[in-house]
PDB file of C-alpha atoms in Angstrom:
ATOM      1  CA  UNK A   1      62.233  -3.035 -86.621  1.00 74.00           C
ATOM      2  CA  UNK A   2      59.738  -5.935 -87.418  1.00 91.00           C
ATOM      3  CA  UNK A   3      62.840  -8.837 -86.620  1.00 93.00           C
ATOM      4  CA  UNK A   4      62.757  -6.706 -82.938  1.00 92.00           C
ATOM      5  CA  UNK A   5      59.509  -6.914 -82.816  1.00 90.00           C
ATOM      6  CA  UNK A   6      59.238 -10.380 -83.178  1.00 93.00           C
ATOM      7  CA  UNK A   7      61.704 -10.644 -80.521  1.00 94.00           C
ATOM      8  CA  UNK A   8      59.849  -8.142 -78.364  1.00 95.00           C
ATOM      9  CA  UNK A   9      56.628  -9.149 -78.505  1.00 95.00           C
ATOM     10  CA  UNK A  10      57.130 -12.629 -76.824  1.00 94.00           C
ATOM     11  CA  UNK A  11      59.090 -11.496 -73.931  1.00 94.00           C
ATOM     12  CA  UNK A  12      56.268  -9.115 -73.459  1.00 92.00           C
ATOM     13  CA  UNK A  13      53.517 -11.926 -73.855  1.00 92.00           C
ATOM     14  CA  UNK A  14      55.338 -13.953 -71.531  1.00 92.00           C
ATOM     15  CA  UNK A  15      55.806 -11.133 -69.028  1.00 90.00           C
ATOM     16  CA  UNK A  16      52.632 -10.468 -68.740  1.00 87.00           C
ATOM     17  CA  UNK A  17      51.063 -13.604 -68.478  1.00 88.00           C
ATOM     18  CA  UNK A  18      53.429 -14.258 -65.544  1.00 90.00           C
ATOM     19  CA  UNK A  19      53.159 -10.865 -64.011  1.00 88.00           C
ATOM     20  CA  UNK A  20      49.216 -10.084 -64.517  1.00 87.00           C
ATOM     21  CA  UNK A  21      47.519 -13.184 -62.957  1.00 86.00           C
ATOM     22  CA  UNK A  22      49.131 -11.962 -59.006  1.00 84.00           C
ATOM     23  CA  UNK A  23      48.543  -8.584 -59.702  1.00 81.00           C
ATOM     24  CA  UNK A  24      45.286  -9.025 -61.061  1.00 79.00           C
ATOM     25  CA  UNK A  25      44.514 -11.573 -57.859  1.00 83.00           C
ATOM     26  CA  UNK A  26      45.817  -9.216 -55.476  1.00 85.00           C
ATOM     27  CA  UNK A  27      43.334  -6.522 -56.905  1.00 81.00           C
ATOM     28  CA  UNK A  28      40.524  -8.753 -56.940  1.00 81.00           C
ATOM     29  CA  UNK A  29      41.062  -9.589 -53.332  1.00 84.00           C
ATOM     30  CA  UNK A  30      41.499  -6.054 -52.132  1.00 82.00           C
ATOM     31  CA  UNK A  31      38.476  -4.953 -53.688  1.00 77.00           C
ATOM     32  CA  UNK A  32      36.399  -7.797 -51.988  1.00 69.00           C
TER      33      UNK A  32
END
């Protein structure tokens, strides 16, 4: 479990931090 894990969590990060930023622009704009 913890060797998946350590392969997990990185794709995650990286996932995120490319996927959050428009989403989280998109939001911002909507709500202004």
């Amino acid at each position: 479990m913890t060797a998946l894990l350590r392969v997990i969590s990185p794709v995650v990060i990286s996932v995120v931090v490319i996927i959050i930023p428009p989403c989280g622009a998109a939001l911002w704009t909507r709500k202004a």
